[in-house]
Structures are given as structure tokens and as C-alpha cells.
PDB file of C-alpha atoms in Angstrom:
ATOM      1  CA  MET T   1      99.478  74.617  96.373  1.00  0.00           C
ATOM      2  CA  THR T   2      96.750  76.630  95.291  1.00  0.00           C
ATOM      3  CA  ARG T   3      96.332  80.168  96.610  1.00  0.00           C
ATOM      4  CA  LYS T   4      92.721  80.910  97.068  1.00  0.00           C
ATOM      5  CA  ILE T   5      92.874  84.732  95.680  1.00  0.00           C
ATOM      6  CA  ALA T   6      89.851  87.481  95.563  1.00  0.00           C
ATOM      7  CA  ILE T   7      88.796  89.925  93.747  1.00  0.00           C
ATOM      8  CA  ILE T   8      86.728  92.970  95.221  1.00  0.00           C
ATOM      9  CA  GLY T   9      85.509  95.008  92.216  1.00  0.00           C
ATOM     10  CA  THR T  10      82.057  95.301  90.271  1.00  0.00           C
ATOM     11  CA  PRO T  11      80.655  92.335  89.977  1.00  0.00           C
ATOM     12  CA  GLU T  12      79.710  92.129  85.216  1.00  0.00           C
ATOM     13  CA  LYS T  13      82.239  95.097  85.242  1.00  0.00           C
ATOM     14  CA  TRP T  14      84.766  94.746  82.223  1.00  0.00           C
ATOM     15  CA  SER T  15      88.207  95.857  84.772  1.00  0.00           C
ATOM     16  CA  THR T  16      86.747  93.228  87.808  1.00  0.00           C
ATOM     17  CA  GLU T  17      85.824  91.013  85.646  1.00  0.00           C
ATOM     18  CA  ALA T  18      89.623  90.827  83.611  1.00  0.00           C
ATOM     19  CA  LEU T  19      91.092  90.535  86.588  1.00  0.00           C
ATOM     20  CA  ALA T  20      89.575  87.378  87.873  1.00  0.00           C
ATOM     21  CA  ASP T  21      89.973  85.389  84.589  1.00  0.00           C
ATOM     22  CA  ALA T  22      93.835  86.300  85.021  1.00  0.00           C
ATOM     23  CA  MET T  23      93.637  85.410  88.159  1.00  0.00           C
ATOM     24  CA  ALA T  24      91.746  82.307  88.413  1.00  0.00           C
ATOM     25  CA  ALA T  25      94.087  81.653  84.877  1.00  0.00           C
ATOM     26  CA  ARG T  26      96.746  81.401  87.681  1.00  0.00           C
ATOM     27  CA  THR T  27      95.537  79.401  90.489  1.00  0.00           C
ATOM     28  CA  GLY T  28      92.842  77.845  88.872  1.00  0.00           C
ATOM     29  CA  TYR T  29      90.819  80.048  92.040  1.00  0.00           C
ATOM     30  CA  ARG T  30      88.289  82.199  90.814  1.00  0.00           C
ATOM     31  CA  GLN T  31      86.118  84.586  93.299  1.00  0.00           C
ATOM     32  CA  VAL T  32      84.550  87.940  92.750  1.00  0.00           C
ATOM     33  CA  VAL T  33      83.665  89.680  96.168  1.00  0.00           C
ATOM     34  CA  ASP T  34      81.161  92.415  95.563  1.00  0.00           C
ATOM     35  CA  MET T  35      81.697  94.233  99.077  1.00  0.00           C
ATOM     36  CA  GLY T  36      77.934  95.598  99.817  1.00  0.00           C
ATOM     37  CA  GLN T  37      77.506  92.059  99.917  1.00  0.00           C
ATOM     38  CA  ALA T  38      79.729  91.641 102.359  1.00  0.00           C
ATOM     39  CA  VAL T  39      79.017  90.657 106.622  1.00  0.00           C
ATOM     40  CA  LEU T  40      81.375  91.692 109.346  1.00  0.00           C
ATOM     41  CA  ASP T  41      80.932  89.804 112.006  1.00  0.00           C
ATOM     42  CA  LEU T  42      82.897  91.265 115.200  1.00  0.00           C
ATOM     43  CA  GLY T  43      81.973  88.977 117.382  1.00  0.00           C
ATOM     44  CA  ALA T  44      82.916  85.753 115.321  1.00  0.00           C
ATOM     45  CA  GLY T  45      86.277  87.588 113.473  1.00  0.00           C
ATOM     46  CA  THR T  46      84.841  86.598 110.626  1.00  0.00           C
ATOM     47  CA  LEU T  47      84.067  89.058 106.885  1.00  0.00           C
ATOM     48  CA  THR T  48      81.863  87.162 104.260  1.00  0.00           C
ATOM     49  CA  CYS T  49      80.416  87.297 100.464  1.00  0.00           C
ATOM     50  CA  ASP T  50      78.361  84.690  98.588  1.00  0.00           C
ATOM     51  CA  GLY T  51      79.654  82.173 101.660  1.00  0.00           C
ATOM     52  CA  VAL T  52      83.136  82.696 101.387  1.00  0.00           C
ATOM     53  CA  ASP T  53      84.898  83.997 104.317  1.00  0.00           C
ATOM     54  CA  LEU T  54      87.468  86.712 103.266  1.00  0.00           C
ATOM     55  CA  CYS T  55      89.672  86.160 106.333  1.00  0.00           C
ATOM     56  CA  GLN T  56      90.234  82.499 105.305  1.00  0.00           C
ATOM     57  CA  LEU T  57      91.641  83.367 102.245  1.00  0.00           C
ATOM     58  CA  ASP T  58      95.234  83.869 100.883  1.00  0.00           C
ATOM     59  CA  GLY T  59      95.030  87.105  99.386  1.00  0.00           C
ATOM     60  CA  LEU T  60      92.734  90.663  97.989  1.00  0.00           C
ATOM     61  CA  VAL T  61      92.958  92.356  95.487  1.00  0.00           C
ATOM     62  CA  LEU T  62      91.108  95.661  95.120  1.00  0.00           C
ATOM     63  CA  LYS T  63      89.984  96.193  91.892  1.00  0.00           C
ATOM     64  CA  LYS T  64      86.641  98.501  93.172  1.00  0.00           C
ATOM     65  CA  ILE T  65      85.605  98.854  96.368  1.00  0.00           C
ATOM     66  CA  ALA T  66      82.123 101.269  94.913  1.00  0.00           C
ATOM     67  CA  GLU T  67      80.403 101.911  92.328  1.00  0.00           C
ATOM     68  CA  ASP T  68      80.207 105.477  93.219  1.00  0.00           C
ATOM     69  CA  TYR T  69      82.570 107.197  96.076  1.00  0.00           C
ATOM     70  CA  SER T  70      81.309 108.041  98.876  1.00  0.00           C
ATOM     71  CA  PRO T  71      81.853 108.124 103.040  1.00  0.00           C
ATOM     72  CA  ASP T  72      80.049 104.715 103.052  1.00  0.00           C
ATOM     73  CA  ALA T  73      82.369 103.098 100.185  1.00  0.00           C
ATOM     74  CA  LEU T  74      85.048 104.267 103.693  1.00  0.00           C
ATOM     75  CA  ASP T  75      83.077 102.164 105.546  1.00  0.00           C
ATOM     76  CA  ARG T  76      83.448  99.090 103.473  1.00  0.00           C
ATOM     77  CA  LEU T  77      87.877  99.770 103.597  1.00  0.00           C
ATOM     78  CA  GLU T  78      86.987 100.057 107.350  1.00  0.00           C
ATOM     79  CA  MET T  79      85.869  96.842 107.224  1.00  0.00           C
ATOM     80  CA  LEU T  80      88.511  94.485 105.227  1.00  0.00           C
ATOM     81  CA  ARG T  81      90.689  95.455 108.222  1.00  0.00           C
ATOM     82  CA  MET T  82      89.140  92.396 109.623  1.00  0.00           C
ATOM     83  CA  ALA T  83      90.959  90.306 106.959  1.00  0.00           C
ATOM     84  CA  GLU T  84      94.162  91.723 107.186  1.00  0.00           C
ATOM     85  CA  ALA T  85      94.288  91.150 110.397  1.00  0.00           C
ATOM     86  CA  ALA T  86      93.955  87.732 110.561  1.00  0.00           C
ATOM     87  CA  GLY T  87      97.505  87.558 107.433  1.00  0.00           C
ATOM     88  CA  VAL T  88      95.117  88.574 104.806  1.00  0.00           C
ATOM     89  CA  ARG T  89      97.219  90.574 102.271  1.00  0.00           C
ATOM     90  CA  ILE T  90      95.221  92.923 100.586  1.00  0.00           C
ATOM     91  CA  PHE T  91      96.473  94.433  96.906  1.00  0.00           C
ATOM     92  CA  SER T  92      96.222  97.501  98.045  1.00  0.00           C
ATOM     93  CA  PRO T  93      96.400  98.159 101.561  1.00  0.00           C
ATOM     94  CA  PRO T  94      92.508  99.967 102.653  1.00  0.00           C
ATOM     95  CA  VAL T  95      94.713 102.264 105.046  1.00  0.00           C
ATOM     96  CA  ASN T  96      97.104 103.235 102.060  1.00  0.00           C
ATOM     97  CA  VAL T  97      93.092 103.466  99.610  1.00  0.00           C
ATOM     98  CA  LEU T  98      91.189 105.612 102.345  1.00  0.00           C
ATOM     99  CA  ARG T  99      94.204 108.395 101.459  1.00  0.00           C
ATOM    100  CA  LEU T 100      92.873 108.601  97.683  1.00  0.00           C
ATOM    101  CA  MET T 101      89.263 108.256  98.115  1.00  0.00           C
ATOM    102  CA  ASP T 102      88.301 111.521 100.179  1.00  0.00           C
ATOM    103  CA  ARG T 103      89.606 114.381  97.061  1.00  0.00           C
ATOM    104  CA  LEU T 104      90.864 116.386 100.007  1.00  0.00           C
ATOM    105  CA  ALA T 105      93.028 114.030 101.428  1.00  0.00           C
ATOM    106  CA  CYS T 106      94.271 112.938  98.410  1.00  0.00           C
ATOM    107  CA  THR T 107      95.057 116.860  97.213  1.00  0.00           C
ATOM    108  CA  MET T 108      97.261 117.556 100.555  1.00  0.00           C
ATOM    109  CA  THR T 109      98.475 114.514 100.149  1.00  0.00           C
ATOM    110  CA  LEU T 110      99.826 115.804  96.883  1.00  0.00           C
ATOM    111  CA  ARG T 111     100.810 119.044  97.458  1.00  0.00           C
ATOM    112  CA  LEU T 112     102.331 118.588 100.694  1.00  0.00           C
ATOM    113  CA  ALA T 113     105.423 116.569  98.452  1.00  0.00           C
ATOM    114  CA  ASP T 114     104.931 119.369  97.309  1.00  0.00           C
ATOM    115  CA  ILE T 115     103.195 118.282  93.893  1.00  0.00           C
ATOM    116  CA  PRO T 116     102.121 120.595  90.622  1.00  0.00           C
ATOM    117  CA  MET T 117      98.348 121.002  90.775  1.00  0.00           C
ATOM    118  CA  PRO T 118      96.317 123.761  89.902  1.00  0.00           C
ATOM    119  CA  GLU T 119      95.762 126.785  92.411  1.00  0.00           C
ATOM    120  CA  THR T 120      92.644 125.648  95.010  1.00  0.00           C
ATOM    121  CA  THR T 121      90.434 126.765  97.678  1.00  0.00           C
ATOM    122  CA  ILE T 122      88.289 124.423  99.785  1.00  0.00           C
ATOM    123  CA  THR T 123      85.695 126.242 101.720  1.00  0.00           C
ATOM    124  CA  GLU T 124      82.215 125.769 103.655  1.00  0.00           C
ATOM    125  CA  SER T 125      81.649 129.777 102.720  1.00  0.00           C
ATOM    126  CA  GLU T 126      80.096 130.849  99.874  1.00  0.00           C
ATOM    127  CA  THR T 127      81.782 134.418  99.465  1.00  0.00           C
ATOM    128  CA  ALA T 128      84.792 133.003 100.084  1.00  0.00           C
ATOM    129  CA  ALA T 129      84.034 130.563  97.359  1.00  0.00           C
ATOM    130  CA  ALA T 130      82.634 133.421  94.613  1.00  0.00           C
ATOM    131  CA  ALA T 131      85.961 135.156  95.434  1.00  0.00           C
ATOM    132  CA  ALA T 132      87.359 132.558  94.070  1.00  0.00           C
ATOM    133  CA  LEU T 133      86.434 131.735  91.509  1.00  0.00           C
ATOM    134  CA  GLU T 134      87.046 135.410  90.415  1.00  0.00           C
ATOM    135  CA  ARG T 135      90.403 135.338  91.366  1.00  0.00           C
ATOM    136  CA  TYR T 136      90.516 131.940  88.846  1.00  0.00           C
ATOM    137  CA  GLY T 137      88.819 133.403  86.323  1.00  0.00           C
ATOM    138  CA  ALA T 138      86.710 129.603  86.217  1.00  0.00           C
ATOM    139  CA  ALA T 139      86.783 127.317  88.285  1.00  0.00           C
ATOM    140  CA  VAL T 140      85.733 123.752  88.594  1.00  0.00           C
ATOM    141  CA  PHE T 141      83.015 122.882  91.430  1.00  0.00           C
ATOM    142  CA  LYS T 142      84.360 119.289  92.680  1.00  0.00           C
ATOM    143  CA  PRO T 143      82.547 116.759  95.193  1.00  0.00           C
ATOM    144  CA  LEU T 144      84.952 115.810  96.958  1.00  0.00           C
ATOM    145  CA  PHE T 145      83.681 112.416  96.397  1.00  0.00           C
ATOM    146  CA  SER T 146      83.274 111.756  92.952  1.00  0.00           C
ATOM    147  CA  THR T 147      85.085 109.841  90.224  1.00  0.00           C
ATOM    148  CA  LYS T 148      84.791 110.732  85.839  1.00  0.00           C
ATOM    149  CA  ALA T 149      83.904 114.076  86.240  1.00  0.00           C
ATOM    150  CA  ARG T 150      80.646 113.087  87.825  1.00  0.00           C
ATOM    151  CA  GLY T 151      78.826 116.475  90.045  1.00  0.00           C
ATOM    152  CA  MET T 152      81.271 118.442  89.043  1.00  0.00           C
ATOM    153  CA  MET T 153      80.273 121.996  87.840  1.00  0.00           C
ATOM    154  CA  LEU T 154      82.178 124.207  85.577  1.00  0.00           C
ATOM    155  CA  LEU T 155      81.682 128.030  86.416  1.00  0.00           C
ATOM    156  CA  ASP T 156      82.308 131.243  84.772  1.00  0.00           C
ATOM    157  CA  SER T 157      83.154 133.981  87.140  1.00  0.00           C
ATOM    158  CA  ASP T 158      81.406 136.335  84.460  1.00  0.00           C
ATOM    159  CA  ALA T 159      77.870 134.522  84.640  1.00  0.00           C
ATOM    160  CA  PRO T 160      75.244 136.133  85.688  1.00  0.00           C
ATOM    161  CA  ASP T 161      74.160 133.574  87.895  1.00  0.00           C
ATOM    162  CA  ALA T 162      76.979 132.552  89.834  1.00  0.00           C
ATOM    163  CA  ARG T 163      75.944 133.605  93.365  1.00  0.00           C
ATOM    164  CA  ASP T 164      73.014 131.123  92.587  1.00  0.00           C
ATOM    165  CA  ARG T 165      74.699 128.137  91.732  1.00  0.00           C
ATOM    166  CA  ILE T 166      77.385 127.933  93.908  1.00  0.00           C
ATOM    167  CA  ALA T 167      74.866 128.464  96.829  1.00  0.00           C
ATOM    168  CA  GLU T 168      72.773 124.995  94.316  1.00  0.00           C
ATOM    169  CA  PHE T 169      76.343 123.094  94.389  1.00  0.00           C
ATOM    170  CA  HIS T 170      76.698 124.325  98.023  1.00  0.00           C
ATOM    171  CA  ALA T 171      73.889 122.544  98.969  1.00  0.00           C
ATOM    172  CA  THR T 172      74.972 119.225  97.777  1.00  0.00           C
ATOM    173  CA  ASN T 173      79.010 119.898  98.848  1.00  0.00           C
ATOM    174  CA  PRO T 174      78.787 121.296 102.045  1.00  0.00           C
ATOM    175  CA  VAL T 175      82.954 121.459 102.247  1.00  0.00           C
ATOM    176  CA  MET T 176      83.317 122.933  98.288  1.00  0.00           C
ATOM    177  CA  TYR T 177      86.300 122.252  96.223  1.00  0.00           C
ATOM    178  CA  ILE T 178      86.853 124.653  93.754  1.00  0.00           C
ATOM    179  CA  GLN T 179      89.930 124.396  91.338  1.00  0.00           C
ATOM    180  CA  GLN T 180      90.953 126.458  88.690  1.00  0.00           C
ATOM    181  CA  LYS T 181      90.183 125.289  85.587  1.00  0.00           C
ATOM    182  CA  ALA T 182      93.307 124.370  82.924  1.00  0.00           C
ATOM    183  CA  ASP T 183      93.422 125.179  79.383  1.00  0.00           C
ATOM    184  CA  LEU T 184      93.732 120.837  78.558  1.00  0.00           C
ATOM    185  CA  SER T 185      93.541 121.707  74.728  1.00  0.00           C
ATOM    186  CA  GLY T 186      91.622 118.376  74.415  1.00  0.00           C
ATOM    187  CA  ALA T 187      94.033 116.326  76.320  1.00  0.00           C
ATOM    188  CA  ASP T 188      95.112 114.900  79.531  1.00  0.00           C
ATOM    189  CA  LEU T 189      97.001 111.869  80.665  1.00  0.00           C
ATOM    190  CA  GLY T 190      97.019 108.765  82.690  1.00  0.00           C
ATOM    191  CA  MET T 191      99.832 107.726  83.841  1.00  0.00           C
ATOM    192  CA  VAL T 192     100.282 104.441  84.759  1.00  0.00           C
ATOM    193  CA  PHE T 193     102.626 102.529  87.537  1.00  0.00           C
ATOM    194  CA  LEU T 194     102.480  98.873  89.003  1.00  0.00           C
ATOM    195  CA  ASN T 195     104.336  98.650  92.115  1.00  0.00           C
ATOM    196  CA  GLY T 196     105.765 102.199  92.070  1.00  0.00           C
ATOM    197  CA  ASP T 197     107.826 100.866  88.558  1.00  0.00           C
ATOM    198  CA  TYR T 198     106.343 103.036  85.498  1.00  0.00           C
ATOM    199  CA  LEU T 199     104.370 100.675  83.131  1.00  0.00           C
ATOM    200  CA  CYS T 200     103.034 103.458  80.526  1.00  0.00           C
ATOM    201  CA  THR T 201     101.288 106.414  79.973  1.00  0.00           C
ATOM    202  CA  TYR T 202      97.688 107.043  77.739  1.00  0.00           C
ATOM    203  CA  ALA T 203      96.215 109.746  76.239  1.00  0.00           C
ATOM    204  CA  ARG T 204      92.617 111.123  76.777  1.00  0.00           C
ATOM    205  CA  ILE T 205      91.678 113.341  73.879  1.00  0.00           C
ATOM    206  CA  SER T 206      88.089 114.841  73.970  1.00  0.00           C
ATOM    207  CA  GLN T 207      85.875 113.621  70.663  1.00  0.00           C
ATOM    208  CA  THR T 208      82.765 116.314  72.279  1.00  0.00           C
ATOM    209  CA  GLY T 209      84.429 119.033  72.860  1.00  0.00           C
ATOM    210  CA  SER T 210      83.207 118.628  77.088  1.00  0.00           C
ATOM    211  CA  TRP T 211      85.173 120.602  79.142  1.00  0.00           C
ATOM    212  CA  ASN T 212      86.935 117.043  80.977  1.00  0.00           C
ATOM    213  CA  THR T 213      88.124 114.288  78.872  1.00  0.00           C
ATOM    214  CA  THR T 214      87.230 111.386  80.421  1.00  0.00           C
ATOM    215  CA  ILE T 215      85.739 108.964  78.940  1.00  0.00           C
ATOM    216  CA  HIS T 216      82.295 108.781  80.478  1.00  0.00           C
ATOM    217  CA  SER T 217      82.190 111.959  78.586  1.00  0.00           C
ATOM    218  CA  GLY T 218      82.538 110.731  75.278  1.00  0.00           C
ATOM    219  CA  GLY T 219      86.804 111.027  75.170  1.00  0.00           C
ATOM    220  CA  LYS T 220      88.889 108.169  73.376  1.00  0.00           C
ATOM    221  CA  TYR T 221      92.682 106.523  74.680  1.00  0.00           C
ATOM    222  CA  ALA T 222      95.217 107.077  73.016  1.00  0.00           C
ATOM    223  CA  ALA T 223      99.388 106.033  72.784  1.00  0.00           C
ATOM    224  CA  PHE T 224     101.924 109.005  74.201  1.00  0.00           C
ATOM    225  CA  ASP T 225     105.231 108.533  75.132  1.00  0.00           C
ATOM    226  CA  PRO T 226     106.317 111.283  78.800  1.00  0.00           C
ATOM    227  CA  THR T 227     109.997 112.932  78.848  1.00  0.00           C
ATOM    228  CA  PRO T 228     111.794 111.686  81.607  1.00  0.00           C
ATOM    229  CA  GLU T 229     110.723 114.375  83.535  1.00  0.00           C
ATOM    230  CA  LEU T 230     107.219 113.077  83.474  1.00  0.00           C
ATOM    231  CA  ILE T 231     107.646 110.248  84.202  1.00  0.00           C
ATOM    232  CA  ASP T 232     109.131 111.087  87.459  1.00  0.00           C
ATOM    233  CA  LEU T 233     106.895 113.830  88.009  1.00  0.00           C
ATOM    234  CA  GLY T 234     103.979 110.839  88.314  1.00  0.00           C
ATOM    235  CA  ARG T 235     106.789 108.519  89.873  1.00  0.00           C
ATOM    236  CA  ARG T 236     106.768 111.431  92.761  1.00  0.00           C
ATOM    237  CA  ALA T 237     102.746 112.325  93.067  1.00  0.00           C
ATOM    238  CA  GLN T 238     101.969 108.694  93.519  1.00  0.00           C
ATOM    239  CA  ALA T 239     105.024 107.661  95.711  1.00  0.00           C
ATOM    240  CA  PRO T 240     103.395 108.750  98.935  1.00  0.00           C
ATOM    241  CA  PHE T 241     100.238 106.822  98.175  1.00  0.00           C
ATOM    242  CA  GLY T 242     101.905 103.075  98.053  1.00  0.00           C
ATOM    243  CA  LEU T 243      99.557 101.603  95.535  1.00  0.00           C
ATOM    244  CA  THR T 244      99.863  98.120  94.176  1.00  0.00           C
ATOM    245  CA  PHE T 245      98.940  99.555  91.051  1.00  0.00           C
ATOM    246  CA  THR T 246      97.846 103.355  89.908  1.00  0.00           C
ATOM    247  CA  THR T 247      97.765 106.141  87.460  1.00  0.00           C
ATOM    248  CA  VAL T 248      98.220 109.217  87.467  1.00  0.00           C
ATOM    249  CA  ASP T 249      95.775 112.391  86.207  1.00  0.00           C
ATOM    250  CA  ILE T 250      98.629 114.804  84.413  1.00  0.00           C
ATOM    251  CA  ALA T 251      97.811 117.498  82.489  1.00  0.00           C
ATOM    252  CA  LEU T 252     100.384 119.429  80.096  1.00  0.00           C
ATOM    253  CA  THR T 253      99.111 122.626  80.030  1.00  0.00           C
ATOM    254  CA  SER T 254     101.211 126.360  79.008  1.00  0.00           C
ATOM    255  CA  ALA T 255     102.855 126.486  82.281  1.00  0.00           C
ATOM    256  CA  GLY T 256     103.425 123.535  82.695  1.00  0.00           C
ATOM    257  CA  PRO T 257     102.316 119.544  84.096  1.00  0.00           C
ATOM    258  CA  ILE T 258     100.408 119.531  86.679  1.00  0.00           C
ATOM    259  CA  VAL T 259      98.823 117.172  88.433  1.00  0.00           C
ATOM    260  CA  PHE T 260      94.696 116.639  89.345  1.00  0.00           C
ATOM    261  CA  GLU T 261      94.887 113.769  91.810  1.00  0.00           C
ATOM    262  CA  VAL T 262      96.237 110.444  91.706  1.00  0.00           C
ATOM    263  CA  SER T 263      93.919 107.121  91.518  1.00  0.00           C
ATOM    264  CA  ALA T 264      93.043 105.300  94.280  1.00  0.00           C
ATOM    265  CA  PHE T 265      92.642 101.788  91.752  1.00  0.00           C
ATOM    266  CA  GLY T 266      94.107 102.438  88.190  1.00  0.00           C
ATOM    267  CA  GLY T 267      93.091 102.238  84.700  1.00  0.00           C
ATOM    268  CA  TYR T 268      93.245  98.795  83.273  1.00  0.00           C
ATOM    269  CA  SER T 269      90.967  99.918  80.600  1.00  0.00           C
ATOM    270  CA  GLY T 270      93.413 102.948  79.298  1.00  0.00           C
ATOM    271  CA  ALA T 271      96.070 100.678  79.797  1.00  0.00           C
ATOM    272  CA  LEU T 272      95.468  98.129  76.778  1.00  0.00           C
ATOM    273  CA  LYS T 273      93.263 100.425  75.182  1.00  0.00           C
ATOM    274  CA  GLY T 274      96.148 103.052  74.873  1.00  0.00           C
ATOM    275  CA  CYS T 275      99.334 101.201  75.629  1.00  0.00           C
ATOM    276  CA  GLY T 276      98.454  97.855  74.501  1.00  0.00           C
ATOM    277  CA  ILE T 277      99.165  96.483  78.462  1.00  0.00           C
ATOM    278  CA  ASP T 278      97.093  93.772  79.896  1.00  0.00           C
ATOM    279  CA  ALA T 279      97.169  95.632  83.376  1.00  0.00           C
ATOM    280  CA  ALA T 280      94.962  92.266  84.869  1.00  0.00           C
ATOM    281  CA  ALA T 281      97.541  90.267  83.814  1.00  0.00           C
ATOM    282  CA  LEU T 282     100.483  91.881  84.941  1.00  0.00           C
ATOM    283  CA  VAL T 283      99.033  92.752  88.822  1.00  0.00           C
ATOM    284  CA  ALA T 284      97.912  88.627  88.596  1.00  0.00           C
ATOM    285  CA  ASP T 285     101.690  87.733  88.184  1.00  0.00           C
ATOM    286  CA  HIS T 286     102.828  90.724  90.866  1.00  0.00           C
ATOM    287  CA  VAL T 287     100.421  89.871  93.557  1.00  0.00           C
ATOM    288  CA  LEU T 288     100.621  86.364  93.138  1.00  0.00           C
ATOM    289  CA  GLN T 289     105.153  86.759  93.616  1.00  0.00           C
ATOM    290  CA  GLU T 290     104.370  88.497  96.437  1.00  0.00           C
ATOM    291  CA  ILE T 291     102.527  86.710  98.140  1.00  0.00           C
ATOM    292  CA  GLY T 292     105.007  83.054  97.534  1.00  0.00           C
ATOM    293  CA  ALA T 293     103.397  80.908  94.789  1.00  0.00           C
TER     294      ALA T 293
END
């Protein structure tokens, strides 16, 4: 029996297509779903895209819900609940991913789980934001919805235009998320988990002198061998979210390791380029095992 399992992602993007290829190689069925083209008909009880009713499939794998994180992406996750209610297995479940799309929701979950994180202040007050910056010395102002450091602002407390830059950031970010700048020493880590099981860890190493190490900012992947204690930290950080595949972002500082965030969709490229692990193949095998192919 051929299982029809579609990949929700961004057409023509490497990780989406790699996952679709891995699934097709195992099932003979290949379908990439762009949720920006999906139509939810509540009266008919259908969720269609490119002529395919997602409610009639055997499974869906969430690789990417939108190219950029935004409140609109949350609505796309809500739409997927129609397919889930029809009995379609979704990996990872939409309600679990919802808790990660908003940076504040992710942070609250991590802090309540007693995961070490950078000092952080959330406020709508520019006066309170300036006070937090003064305490931290240097801080990164982060949008609540963003990936790959997009929209983030690094600010030193002694900057002569600090107040003006806070006001500028506040104009487009009513709720300000302010995090003390951590000394990454030019690198941070991505710890990869499949269904809660540890797979590997890769490092993102800055090549440009940028304050962040993301690949978007010119960082490069490299292998990293973590201690058992560090693996345990990553495992505890991802555990509350119940994701099929994820990456935990960890930095090593002079005060000990800290966790920045847990990824909603995981780093397929980092696992391959940094660790030599074909995450797409492993995810496809796991999904088929869960569905009972």
C-alpha cells in the first residue's frame, strides 16, 4: 500500500525538496505543499492545495510553514488543524509548533523549565528598555517573529544615539524583546534531535566578524563533539515542545552554556554539512514507522 505523505515547505528550497525526495524514494508519492496557496473550506471540511485535499492524505511533514516568521504563519498552522481533525498525522503537530513561532512563547517555556538563558527583558516601555540596556552594557533587540537574526539590532549602552535607536526599533516592534549580548567567541552550536533522541551537534562559526554566527550572516558549519552534560541540557531544552525534528541553539560562555532557542523545524543543512547526517532520510524513515507503512 502506497502511503501519501506530503511535505509542507517552500518549493525549490533545498531542505524542502530533499525531504520530498526522501519521502518519494520510500513511498513513490511526491507532493510539496506551499501553505500560501492553500484553501480552507470550513463548510466542505476541506484543505486543498494544487488540487490535493490534505485531509485525504496519510500524513504531512512540516518543514517550513512560511519563508519568514510572522503572525500570519500562525494562521497557516491553525488551518492545518482541519487535516489533523480528519485523522491526518502531522509531524510536528501544529499546536506544538505554535509555541515556538513566537520568540516570547519559546522563551517562557524554556525559562519555566529552568533552562539557562541570557538575561532578558520584555517591555513596551522605551524607558524600561533603556534601563535594561544600561544594566546589560550591550544587548540584542529581537523581533518576536524572525529567523536567522533578521530584524535584530545590536546596541551598546554607551552609544550616543541609543535612545533614538530604541525608539526606531519600538516603532516596528511594539513589544520589545531585549537580550543581554553573550560572548559567543565567534561560534555557537546547533544540537539536533529526532523524536527527542540526540543525533549530533554542529557549530556555526563566524567568518565575517559579525556579532551573530548565522549562515545568513556568513557563518560556516563545522562538526562539534559535546560533553554528556551539554547533550543533557539540549535534551531538556527541547523536551517540553514535543517536536519530531528540532535543533537547540546553544552558546558556550565563560559562565557556562546558555540556550538561545529551540527551532520549530530544525537544521537539515547544518546536520548534513556539519555532521554528515542525512536528516531528511532519517525523518522520512521515522514518519513512515510512526504511520505504519
